[in-house]
XYZ file of C-alpha atoms in Angstrom:
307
model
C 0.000 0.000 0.000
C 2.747 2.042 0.821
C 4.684 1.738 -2.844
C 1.279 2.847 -4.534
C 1.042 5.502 -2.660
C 4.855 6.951 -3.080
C 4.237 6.066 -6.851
C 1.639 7.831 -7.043
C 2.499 11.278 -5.412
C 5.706 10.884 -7.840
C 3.392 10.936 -10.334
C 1.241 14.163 -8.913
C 4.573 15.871 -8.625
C 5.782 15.113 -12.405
C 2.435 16.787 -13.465
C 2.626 19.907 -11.714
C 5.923 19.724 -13.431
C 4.251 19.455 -16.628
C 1.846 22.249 -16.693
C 4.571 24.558 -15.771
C 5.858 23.886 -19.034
C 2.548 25.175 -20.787
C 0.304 24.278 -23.699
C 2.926 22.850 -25.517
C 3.103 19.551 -23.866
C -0.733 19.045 -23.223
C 0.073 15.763 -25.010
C 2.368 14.745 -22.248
C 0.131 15.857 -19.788
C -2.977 13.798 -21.246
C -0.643 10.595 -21.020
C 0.551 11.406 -17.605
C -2.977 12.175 -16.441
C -3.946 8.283 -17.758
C -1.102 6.757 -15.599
C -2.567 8.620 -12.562
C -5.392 7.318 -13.307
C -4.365 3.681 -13.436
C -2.285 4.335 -10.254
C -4.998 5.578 -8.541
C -7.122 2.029 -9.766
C -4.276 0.230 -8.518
C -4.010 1.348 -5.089
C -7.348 1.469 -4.296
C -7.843 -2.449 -5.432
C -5.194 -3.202 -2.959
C -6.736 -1.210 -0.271
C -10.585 -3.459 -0.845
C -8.526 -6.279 -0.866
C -6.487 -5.692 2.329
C -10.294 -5.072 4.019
C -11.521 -8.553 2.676
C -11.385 -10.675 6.120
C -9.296 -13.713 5.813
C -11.685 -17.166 5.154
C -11.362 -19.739 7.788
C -11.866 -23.465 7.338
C -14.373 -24.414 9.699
C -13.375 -27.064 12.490
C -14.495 -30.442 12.231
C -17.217 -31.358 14.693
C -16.230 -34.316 16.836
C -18.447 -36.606 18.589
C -17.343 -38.290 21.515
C -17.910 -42.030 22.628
C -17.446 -43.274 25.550
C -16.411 -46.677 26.538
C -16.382 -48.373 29.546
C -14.538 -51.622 29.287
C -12.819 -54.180 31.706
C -9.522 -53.344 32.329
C -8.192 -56.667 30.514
C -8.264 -54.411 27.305
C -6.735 -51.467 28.087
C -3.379 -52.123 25.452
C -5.850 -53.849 23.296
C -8.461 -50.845 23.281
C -6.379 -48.338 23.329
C -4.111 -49.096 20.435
C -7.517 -49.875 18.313
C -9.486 -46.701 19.614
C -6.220 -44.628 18.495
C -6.806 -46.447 14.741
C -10.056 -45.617 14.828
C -9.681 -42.253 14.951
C -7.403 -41.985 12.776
C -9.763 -42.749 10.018
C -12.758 -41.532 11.415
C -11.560 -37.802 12.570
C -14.707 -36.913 13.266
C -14.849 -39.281 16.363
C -13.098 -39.138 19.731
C -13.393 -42.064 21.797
C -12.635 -42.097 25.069
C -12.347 -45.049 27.727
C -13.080 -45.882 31.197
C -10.771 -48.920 32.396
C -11.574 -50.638 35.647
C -13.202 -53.945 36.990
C -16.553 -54.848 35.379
C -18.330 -55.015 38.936
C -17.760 -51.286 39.106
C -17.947 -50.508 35.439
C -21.333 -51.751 36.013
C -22.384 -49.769 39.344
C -21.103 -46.819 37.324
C -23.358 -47.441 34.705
C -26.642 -48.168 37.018
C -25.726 -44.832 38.840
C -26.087 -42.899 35.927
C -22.363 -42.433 34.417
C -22.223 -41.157 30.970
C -21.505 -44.267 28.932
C -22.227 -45.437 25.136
C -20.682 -48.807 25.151
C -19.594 -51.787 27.723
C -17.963 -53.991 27.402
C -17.220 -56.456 30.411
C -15.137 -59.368 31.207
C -17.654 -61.476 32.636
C -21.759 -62.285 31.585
C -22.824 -61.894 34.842
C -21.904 -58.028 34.908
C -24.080 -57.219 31.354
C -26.848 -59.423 32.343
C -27.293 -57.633 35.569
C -27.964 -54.297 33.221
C -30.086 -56.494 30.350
C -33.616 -56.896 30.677
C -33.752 -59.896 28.808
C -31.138 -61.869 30.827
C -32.291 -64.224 33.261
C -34.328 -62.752 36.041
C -32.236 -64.467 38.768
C -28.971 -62.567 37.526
C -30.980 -59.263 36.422
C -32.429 -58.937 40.134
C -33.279 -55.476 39.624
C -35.343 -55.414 36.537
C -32.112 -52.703 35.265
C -33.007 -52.123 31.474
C -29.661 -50.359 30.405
C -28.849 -52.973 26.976
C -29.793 -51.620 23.513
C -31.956 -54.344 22.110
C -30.069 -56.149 19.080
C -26.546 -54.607 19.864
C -25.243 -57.230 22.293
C -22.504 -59.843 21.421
C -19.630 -62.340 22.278
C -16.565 -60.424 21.093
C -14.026 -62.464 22.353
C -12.804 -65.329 24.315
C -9.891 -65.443 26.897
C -7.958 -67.810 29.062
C -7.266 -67.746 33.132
C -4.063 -68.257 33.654
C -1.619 -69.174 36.595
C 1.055 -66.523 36.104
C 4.336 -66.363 38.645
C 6.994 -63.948 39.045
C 10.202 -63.646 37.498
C 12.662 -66.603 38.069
C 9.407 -69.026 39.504
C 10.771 -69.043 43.312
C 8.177 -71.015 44.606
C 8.454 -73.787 42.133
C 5.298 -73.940 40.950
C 4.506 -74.881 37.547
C 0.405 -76.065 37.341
C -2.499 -75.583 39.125
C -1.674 -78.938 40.913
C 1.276 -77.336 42.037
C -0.819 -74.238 43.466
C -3.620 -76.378 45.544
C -0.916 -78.652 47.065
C 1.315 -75.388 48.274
C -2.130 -73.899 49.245
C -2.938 -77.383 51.859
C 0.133 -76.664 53.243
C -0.001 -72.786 53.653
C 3.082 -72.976 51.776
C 1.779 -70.623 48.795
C 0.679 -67.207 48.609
C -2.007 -66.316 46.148
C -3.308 -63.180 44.184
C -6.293 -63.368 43.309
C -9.414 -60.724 42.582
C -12.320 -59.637 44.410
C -15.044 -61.379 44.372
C -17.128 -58.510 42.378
C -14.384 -59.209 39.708
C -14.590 -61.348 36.914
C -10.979 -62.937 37.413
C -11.866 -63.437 41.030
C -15.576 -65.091 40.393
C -13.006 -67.330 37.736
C -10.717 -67.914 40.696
C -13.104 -68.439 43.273
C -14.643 -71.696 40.824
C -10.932 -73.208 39.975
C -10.624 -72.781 44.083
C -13.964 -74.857 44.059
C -13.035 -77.296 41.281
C -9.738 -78.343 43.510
C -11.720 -78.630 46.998
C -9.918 -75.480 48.496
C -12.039 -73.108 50.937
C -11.590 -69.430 50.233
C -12.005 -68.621 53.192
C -9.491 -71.501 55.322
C -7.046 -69.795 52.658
C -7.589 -66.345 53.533
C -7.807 -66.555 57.043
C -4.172 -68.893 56.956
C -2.849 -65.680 55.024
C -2.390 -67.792 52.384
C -4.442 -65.193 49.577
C -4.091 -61.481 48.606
C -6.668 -59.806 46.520
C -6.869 -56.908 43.431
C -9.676 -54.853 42.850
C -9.308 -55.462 39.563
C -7.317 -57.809 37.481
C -4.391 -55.080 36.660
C -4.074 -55.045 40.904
C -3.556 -58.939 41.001
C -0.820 -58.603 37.621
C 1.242 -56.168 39.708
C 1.701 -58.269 42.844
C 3.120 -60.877 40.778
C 5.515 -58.889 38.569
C 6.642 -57.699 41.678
C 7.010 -60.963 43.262
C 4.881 -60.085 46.397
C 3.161 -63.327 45.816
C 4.347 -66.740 44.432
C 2.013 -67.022 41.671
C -1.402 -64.866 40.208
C -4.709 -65.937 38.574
C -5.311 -63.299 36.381
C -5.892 -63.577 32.416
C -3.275 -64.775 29.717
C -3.711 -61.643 27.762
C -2.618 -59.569 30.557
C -0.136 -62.170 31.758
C 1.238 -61.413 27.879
C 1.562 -57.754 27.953
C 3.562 -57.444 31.235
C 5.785 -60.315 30.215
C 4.907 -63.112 32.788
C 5.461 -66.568 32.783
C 2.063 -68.574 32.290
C 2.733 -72.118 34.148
C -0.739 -73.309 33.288
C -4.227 -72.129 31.926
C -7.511 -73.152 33.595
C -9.742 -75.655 31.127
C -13.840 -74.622 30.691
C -14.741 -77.621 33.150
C -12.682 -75.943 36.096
C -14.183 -72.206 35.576
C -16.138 -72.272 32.115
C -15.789 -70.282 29.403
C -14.145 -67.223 29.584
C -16.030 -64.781 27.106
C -16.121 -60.922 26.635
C -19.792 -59.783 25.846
C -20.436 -56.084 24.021
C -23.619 -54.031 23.919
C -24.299 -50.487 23.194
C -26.448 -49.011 25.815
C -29.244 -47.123 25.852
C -28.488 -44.242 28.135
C -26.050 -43.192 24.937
C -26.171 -39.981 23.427
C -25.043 -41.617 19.674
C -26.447 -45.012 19.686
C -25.260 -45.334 15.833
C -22.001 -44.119 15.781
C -21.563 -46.347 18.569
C -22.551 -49.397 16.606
C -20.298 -48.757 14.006
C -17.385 -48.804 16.616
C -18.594 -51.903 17.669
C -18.120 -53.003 14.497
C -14.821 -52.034 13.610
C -14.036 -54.113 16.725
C -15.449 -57.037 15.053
C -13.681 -56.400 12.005
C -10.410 -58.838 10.900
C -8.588 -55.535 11.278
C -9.165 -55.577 15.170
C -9.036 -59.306 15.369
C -5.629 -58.934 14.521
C -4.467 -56.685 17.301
C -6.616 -59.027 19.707
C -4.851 -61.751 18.844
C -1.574 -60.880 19.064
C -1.602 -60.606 22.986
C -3.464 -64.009 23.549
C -7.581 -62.899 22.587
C -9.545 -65.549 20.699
C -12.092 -63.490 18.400
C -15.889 -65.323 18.864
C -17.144 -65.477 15.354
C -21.386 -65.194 15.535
């Protein structure tokens, strides 16, 4: 703006300079008058221009989903729910990890939730209205109808610490180093899906829970991340906790329970109805049903259920 403006008082100045010179050079002067003219054109394009306001992309408008899953499938989860969002930039999920017995209470309580996913059947059918009255005590009605599902399968496992000190090296091992209070335990609360698992395999092999615990022979986790930690740091001699999670902090399974001792260990899905975007929240589902997300299960010891 500042270059039109010293052109164009050069140019002012050159005429003045002109008609001093008289009639002679009106032709000059004509010519001279047409280049003010265009400077003039010039500078005040520039100027509109400079008052045009600068156009601004509008920001994408995200929608947030939020999942509440067992804490088994935190690595899992999050790696997948990073993917996701990646291709779908319109989406932010976000998670809530922590034991299904309190993923559940959260839920009944009113928490803000689109999507559960639990470790156990018990928890979901205590929110599903269709589930077995004798489970469902309370008549809760939280389970969008059509959107539940097995996603996957996993396996308990009997995890020690680093180096085995105890010796033990099968569930055999465990109940005869429980008779003789030789053995301590990890195991999960019984609001927990690992520790309802534990609690049976304690069954199946004749053992009291509560001989155990009063002998000092058992320590509990409120969740099944709780129970991993006491093993990898060797406060215990051995863990029942799951294989996947036994997997990603790098413990030594000595032996996995079969479906006779605590049946089958599966992972059931449902959008709820308390969410705010029940369809963007089956298609999430979906992409964790996809071969894409089998994949990642896999790798740290899932089983994808096909149905």
């Amino acid at each position: 703006m500042k270059k039109h403006m010293a052109f164009f008082t050069s140019i002012c100045l050159m005429m003045l300079a002109l008609a001093g010179c008289g009639s002679a050079k009106e032709d000059a002067a004509d010519a001279s008058s047409a280049v003010v003219e265009s400077a003039v054109s010039a500078v005040s394009e520039e100027a509109s221009d400079a008052d045009e306001p600068e156009q601004k992309e509008e920001p994408v408008q995200k929608t947030e989903l939020i999942v509440f899953a067992a804490a088994s499938m935190q690595e899992t989860l999050t790696e997948l729910g990073d993917s996701y969002m990646n291709e779908n930039p319109d989406i932010t999920v976000v998670y809530n990890f922590d034991s299904s017995g309190t993923l559940k209470t959260q839920i009944q309580e009113g928490a803000d939730c689109d999507i559960f996913i639990s470790a156990g059947q018990k928890q979901m059918n205590q929110l599903d209205i269709s589930a077995d009255p004798q489970v469902n005590t309370e008549g809760l009605d939280f389970v969008l109808e059509d959107t539940r599902f097995n996603i996957l399968e996993n396996k308990v496992a009997l995890a020690v610490p680093e180096g085995n000190p105890a010796g033990i090296n099968s569930y055999e091992d465990m109940k005869s180093g429980l008779e003789s209070n030789s053995v301590m335990l990890a195991m999960g609360n019984s609001d927990v899906p690992v520790g309802q698992y534990t609690q049976k395999i304690l069954a199946y092999y004749g053992l009291s829970e509560e001989s155990l615990a009063q002998a000092g022979c058992l320590t509990y986790g409120s969740n099944v991340k709780e129970v991993t930690t006491q093993v990898s740091e060797g406060t215990v001699d051995c863990g029942i906790i799951y294989a996947t999670d036994a997997f990603s902090a790098g413990l030594t399974v000595v032996d996995t329970a079969t479906e006779e001792m605590c049946g089958q260990v599966s992972y059931p899905a449902a959008v709820l109805k308390v969410s705010k975007n029940p369809e963007k929240a089956k298609a999430f589902l979906e992409y964790l049903n996809s071969e894409k997300a089998d994949a990642v299960f896999e790798a740290v010891g899932f089983t994808p259920i096909a149905e």
